[in-house]
Tab-separated table of C-alpha atoms in Angstrom:
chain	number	residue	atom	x	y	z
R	1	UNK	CA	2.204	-4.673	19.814
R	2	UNK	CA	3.488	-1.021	18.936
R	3	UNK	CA	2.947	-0.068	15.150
R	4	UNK	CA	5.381	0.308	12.292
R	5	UNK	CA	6.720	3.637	12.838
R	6	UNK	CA	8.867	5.679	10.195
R	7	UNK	CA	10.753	8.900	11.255
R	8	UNK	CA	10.756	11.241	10.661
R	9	UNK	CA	7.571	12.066	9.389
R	10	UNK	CA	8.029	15.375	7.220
R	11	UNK	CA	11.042	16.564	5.851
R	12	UNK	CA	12.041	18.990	3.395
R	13	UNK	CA	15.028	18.786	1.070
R	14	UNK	CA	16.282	20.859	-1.860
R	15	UNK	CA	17.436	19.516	-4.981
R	16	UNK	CA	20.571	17.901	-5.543
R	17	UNK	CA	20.472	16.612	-1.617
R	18	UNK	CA	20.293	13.306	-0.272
R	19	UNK	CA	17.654	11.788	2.126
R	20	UNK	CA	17.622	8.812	4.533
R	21	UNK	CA	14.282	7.712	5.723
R	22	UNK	CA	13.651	4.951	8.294
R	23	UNK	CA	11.533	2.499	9.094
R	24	UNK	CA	10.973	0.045	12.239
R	25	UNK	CA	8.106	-2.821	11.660
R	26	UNK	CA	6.271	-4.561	14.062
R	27	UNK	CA	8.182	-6.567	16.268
R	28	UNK	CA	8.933	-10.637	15.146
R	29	UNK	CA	8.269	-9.008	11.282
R	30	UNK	CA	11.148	-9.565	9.258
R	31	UNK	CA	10.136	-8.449	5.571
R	32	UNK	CA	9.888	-4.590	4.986
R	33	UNK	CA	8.863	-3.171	2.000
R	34	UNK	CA	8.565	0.348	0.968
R	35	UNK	CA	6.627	2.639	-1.516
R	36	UNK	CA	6.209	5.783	-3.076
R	37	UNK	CA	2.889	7.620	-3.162
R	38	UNK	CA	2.559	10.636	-5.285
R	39	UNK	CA	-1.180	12.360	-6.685
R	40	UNK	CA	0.281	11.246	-10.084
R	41	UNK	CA	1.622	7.685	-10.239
R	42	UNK	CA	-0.256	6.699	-7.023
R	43	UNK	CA	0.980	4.198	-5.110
R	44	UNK	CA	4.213	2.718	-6.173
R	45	UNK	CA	6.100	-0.200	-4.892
R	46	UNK	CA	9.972	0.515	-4.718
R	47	UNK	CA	11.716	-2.445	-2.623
R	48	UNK	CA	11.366	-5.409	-0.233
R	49	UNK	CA	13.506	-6.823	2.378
R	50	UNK	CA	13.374	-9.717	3.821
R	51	UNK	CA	16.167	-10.959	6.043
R	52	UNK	CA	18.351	-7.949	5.441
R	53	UNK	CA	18.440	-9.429	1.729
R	54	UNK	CA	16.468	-7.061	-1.060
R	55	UNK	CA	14.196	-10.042	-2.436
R	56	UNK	CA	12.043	-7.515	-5.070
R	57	UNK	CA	12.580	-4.367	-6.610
R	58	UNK	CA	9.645	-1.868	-8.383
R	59	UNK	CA	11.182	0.452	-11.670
R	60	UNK	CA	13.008	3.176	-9.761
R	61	UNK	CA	16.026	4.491	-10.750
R	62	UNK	CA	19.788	3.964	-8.499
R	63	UNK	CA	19.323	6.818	-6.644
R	64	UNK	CA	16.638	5.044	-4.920
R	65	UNK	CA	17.980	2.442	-2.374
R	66	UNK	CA	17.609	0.647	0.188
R	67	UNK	CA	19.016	-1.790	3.270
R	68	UNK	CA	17.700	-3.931	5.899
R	69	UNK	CA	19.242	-4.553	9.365
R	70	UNK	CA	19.480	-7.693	11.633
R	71	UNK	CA	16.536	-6.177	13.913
R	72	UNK	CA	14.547	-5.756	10.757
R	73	UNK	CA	14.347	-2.138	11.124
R	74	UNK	CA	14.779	-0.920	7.475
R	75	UNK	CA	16.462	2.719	6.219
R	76	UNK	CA	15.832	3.753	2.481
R	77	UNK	CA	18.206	6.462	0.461
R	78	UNK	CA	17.239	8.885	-2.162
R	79	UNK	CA	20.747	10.375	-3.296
R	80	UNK	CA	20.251	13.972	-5.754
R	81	UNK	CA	16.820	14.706	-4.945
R	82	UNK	CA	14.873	15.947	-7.968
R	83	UNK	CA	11.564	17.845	-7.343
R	84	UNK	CA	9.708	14.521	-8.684
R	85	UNK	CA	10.772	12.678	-5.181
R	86	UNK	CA	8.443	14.890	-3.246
R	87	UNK	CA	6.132	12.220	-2.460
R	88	UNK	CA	4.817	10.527	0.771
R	89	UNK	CA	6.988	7.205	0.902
R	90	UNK	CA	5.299	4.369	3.445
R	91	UNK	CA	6.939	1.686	4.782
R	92	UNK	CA	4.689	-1.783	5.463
R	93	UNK	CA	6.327	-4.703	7.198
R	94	UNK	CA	4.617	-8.420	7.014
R	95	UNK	CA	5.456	-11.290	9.015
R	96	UNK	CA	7.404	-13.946	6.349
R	97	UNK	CA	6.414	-11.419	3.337
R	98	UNK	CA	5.040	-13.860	1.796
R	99	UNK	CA	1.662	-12.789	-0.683
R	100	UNK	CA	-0.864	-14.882	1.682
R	101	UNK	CA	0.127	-11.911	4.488
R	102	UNK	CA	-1.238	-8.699	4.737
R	103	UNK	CA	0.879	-5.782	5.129
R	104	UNK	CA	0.843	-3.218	7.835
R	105	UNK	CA	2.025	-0.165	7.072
R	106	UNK	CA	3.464	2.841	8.642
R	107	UNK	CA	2.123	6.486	8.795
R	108	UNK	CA	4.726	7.527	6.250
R	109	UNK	CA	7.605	10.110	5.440
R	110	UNK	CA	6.531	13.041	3.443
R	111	UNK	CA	8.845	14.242	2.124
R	112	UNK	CA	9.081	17.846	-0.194
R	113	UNK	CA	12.057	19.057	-2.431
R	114	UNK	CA	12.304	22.540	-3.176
I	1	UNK	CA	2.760	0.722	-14.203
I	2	UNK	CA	-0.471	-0.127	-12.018
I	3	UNK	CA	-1.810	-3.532	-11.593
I	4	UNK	CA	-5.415	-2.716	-10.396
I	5	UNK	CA	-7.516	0.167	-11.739
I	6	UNK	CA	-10.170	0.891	-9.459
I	7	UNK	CA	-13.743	2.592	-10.545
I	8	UNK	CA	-15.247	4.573	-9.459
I	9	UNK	CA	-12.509	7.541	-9.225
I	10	UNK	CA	-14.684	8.975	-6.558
I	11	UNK	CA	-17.845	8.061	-4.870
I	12	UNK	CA	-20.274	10.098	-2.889
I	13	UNK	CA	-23.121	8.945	-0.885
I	14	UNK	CA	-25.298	9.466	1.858
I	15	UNK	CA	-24.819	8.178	5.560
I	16	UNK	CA	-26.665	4.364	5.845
I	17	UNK	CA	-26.214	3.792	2.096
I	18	UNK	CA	-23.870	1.671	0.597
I	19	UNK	CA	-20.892	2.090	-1.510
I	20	UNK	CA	-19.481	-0.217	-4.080
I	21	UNK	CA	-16.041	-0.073	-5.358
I	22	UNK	CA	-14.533	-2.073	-8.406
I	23	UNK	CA	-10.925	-2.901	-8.695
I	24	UNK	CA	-9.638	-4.803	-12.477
I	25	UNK	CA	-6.446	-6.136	-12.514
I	26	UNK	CA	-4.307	-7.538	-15.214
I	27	UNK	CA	-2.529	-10.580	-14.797
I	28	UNK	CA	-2.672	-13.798	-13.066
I	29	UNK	CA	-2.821	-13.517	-9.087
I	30	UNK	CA	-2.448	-15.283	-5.951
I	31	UNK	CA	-4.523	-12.881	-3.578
I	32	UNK	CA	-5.679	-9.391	-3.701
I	33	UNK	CA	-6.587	-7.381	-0.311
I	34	UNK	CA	-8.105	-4.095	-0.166
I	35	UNK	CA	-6.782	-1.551	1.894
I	36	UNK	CA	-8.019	1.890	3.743
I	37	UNK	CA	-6.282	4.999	3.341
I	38	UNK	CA	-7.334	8.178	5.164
I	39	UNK	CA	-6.269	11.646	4.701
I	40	UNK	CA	-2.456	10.653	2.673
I	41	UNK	CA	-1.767	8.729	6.435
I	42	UNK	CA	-0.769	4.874	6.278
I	43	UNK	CA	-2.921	2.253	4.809
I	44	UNK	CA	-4.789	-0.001	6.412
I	45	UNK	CA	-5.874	-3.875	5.769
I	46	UNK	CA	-9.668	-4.960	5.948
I	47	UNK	CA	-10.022	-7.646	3.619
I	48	UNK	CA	-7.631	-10.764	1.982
I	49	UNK	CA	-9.481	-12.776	-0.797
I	50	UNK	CA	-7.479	-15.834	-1.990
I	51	UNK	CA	-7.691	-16.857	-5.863
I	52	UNK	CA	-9.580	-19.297	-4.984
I	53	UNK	CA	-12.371	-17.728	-3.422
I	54	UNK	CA	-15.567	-16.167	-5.015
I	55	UNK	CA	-16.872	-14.226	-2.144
I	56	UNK	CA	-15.675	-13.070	1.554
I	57	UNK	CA	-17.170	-10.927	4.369
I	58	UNK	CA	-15.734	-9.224	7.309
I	59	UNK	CA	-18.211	-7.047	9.201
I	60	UNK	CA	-19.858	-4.766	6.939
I	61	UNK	CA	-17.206	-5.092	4.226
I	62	UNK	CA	-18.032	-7.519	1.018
I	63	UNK	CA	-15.528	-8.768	-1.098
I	64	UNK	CA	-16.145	-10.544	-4.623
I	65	UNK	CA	-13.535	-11.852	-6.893
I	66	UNK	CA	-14.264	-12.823	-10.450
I	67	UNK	CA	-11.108	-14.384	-11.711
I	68	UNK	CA	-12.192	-15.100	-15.031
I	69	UNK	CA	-13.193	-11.422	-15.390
I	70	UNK	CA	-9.773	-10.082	-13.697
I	71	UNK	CA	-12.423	-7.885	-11.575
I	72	UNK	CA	-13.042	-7.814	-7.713
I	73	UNK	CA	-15.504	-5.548	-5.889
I	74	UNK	CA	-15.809	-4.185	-2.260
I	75	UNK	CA	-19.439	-3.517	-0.574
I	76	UNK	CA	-19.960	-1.294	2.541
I	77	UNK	CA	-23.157	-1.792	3.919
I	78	UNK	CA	-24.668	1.214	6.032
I	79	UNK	CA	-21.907	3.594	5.375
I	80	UNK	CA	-20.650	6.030	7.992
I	81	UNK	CA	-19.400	9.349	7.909
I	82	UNK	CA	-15.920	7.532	9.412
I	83	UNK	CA	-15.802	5.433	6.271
I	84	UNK	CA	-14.756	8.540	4.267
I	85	UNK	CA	-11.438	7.707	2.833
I	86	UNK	CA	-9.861	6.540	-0.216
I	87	UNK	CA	-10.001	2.348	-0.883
I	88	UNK	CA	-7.053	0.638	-2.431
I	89	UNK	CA	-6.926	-3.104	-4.227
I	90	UNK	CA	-3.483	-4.473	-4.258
I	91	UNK	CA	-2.915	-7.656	-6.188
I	92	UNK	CA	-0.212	-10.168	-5.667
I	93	UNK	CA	1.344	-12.718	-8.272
I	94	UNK	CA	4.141	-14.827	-7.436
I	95	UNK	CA	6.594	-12.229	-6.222
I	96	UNK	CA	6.958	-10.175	-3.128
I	97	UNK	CA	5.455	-7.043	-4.141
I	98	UNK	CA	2.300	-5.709	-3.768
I	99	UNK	CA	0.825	-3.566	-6.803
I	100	UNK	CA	-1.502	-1.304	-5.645
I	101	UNK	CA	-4.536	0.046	-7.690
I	102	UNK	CA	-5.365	3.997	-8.844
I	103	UNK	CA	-8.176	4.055	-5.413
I	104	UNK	CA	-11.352	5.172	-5.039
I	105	UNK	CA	-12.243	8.322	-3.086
I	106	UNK	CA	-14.850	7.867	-0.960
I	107	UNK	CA	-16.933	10.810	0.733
I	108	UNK	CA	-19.569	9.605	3.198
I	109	UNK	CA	-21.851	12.496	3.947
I	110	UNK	CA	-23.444	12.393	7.035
């Protein structure tokens, strides 16, 4: 079975921009959740989908969102970048998404705003 | 805010030693896995450990949980230089999200 994969992989924005990152999970997975990753705050959880439906949401502001597709494959938004959003953001799909699963996660988007 | 908070920050040891990790949490859970992170890529899953289970092993990887004590612990036996990474705990309770812990670096020197 291929991997989750997330494209594109780096990217570099400039304040005040908008970004769309993406995210396909491994096939017959249909919850998608995603996170940001900074030196700072570590690892932080930002959504879930499960069945194109958001089920969970972590303490991010609007500007963060997110949707889910029929095929599962999942896109998140960051409207007016701010500096603080450079951050690697990883996308991990599970099979129901329920907490007995494990996650597998993708290599991740890193993204940088100048 | 994070869940686990995982001690050692950092960890260095020799090739063949071992290397034990602590992860505290703070609230009632249902599971909590530890994950593998190298270099900032993707993190991967070794080990699940139920709320109900004291103790779990998977290859060289041993897992404790002390729910009374909101602790867990991870064991490498005979480290290798490719075990140099960081080590997650992520704790789940009730709801679809996974909180993730602070990590521990781990440098295996060969």
């Amino acid at each position: 079975k291929a991997g989750v994969t997330q494209t594109p992989r780096y990217l570099i924005k400039t304040r005040g921009q908008q970004v769309t990152l993406s995210c396909s999970p491994i096939s017959g997975h249909r919850s998608v959740s995603w996170y940001q990753q900074t030196p700072g705050q570590g690892l932080q959880f930002l959504f879930e989908y499960f069945s194109e439906t958001q089920r969970n949401k972590g303490n991010f502001p609007g500007r963060f969102s997110g949707r889910q597709f029929s095929n599962s494959r999942s896109e998140m938004n960051v409207s007016t970048l701010e500096l603080g959003d450079s951050a690697l953001y990883l996308c991990a799909s599970s099979y129901t998404g329920t907490s007995s699963y494990e996650q597998y996660f993708g290599p991740g988007t890193r993204l940088t705003v100048t | 805010s994070q869940q686990g908070e995982e001690d050692p920050q950092a960890l260095s040891i020799q090739e063949g030693e071992n290397a034990t990790m602590n992860c505290s949490y703070k609230t009632s859970i249902n599971n909590l896995q530890w994950y593998r992170q190298n270099s900032g890529r993707g993190l991967v899953h070794l080990i699940l450990i139920r709320s109900n289970e004291r103790e779990k092993h998977s290859g060289r990887l041993r897992v404790t949980l002390d729910t009374s004590k909101k602790s867990s612990s991870l064991l490498i036996t005979a480290s290798r230089a490719a075990d140099t990474a960081s080590y997650f705990c992520a704790t789940t309770s009730g709801t679809y999200k996974y909180i993730f812990g602070t990590g521990t670096r781990l440098k295996v020197l060969a």
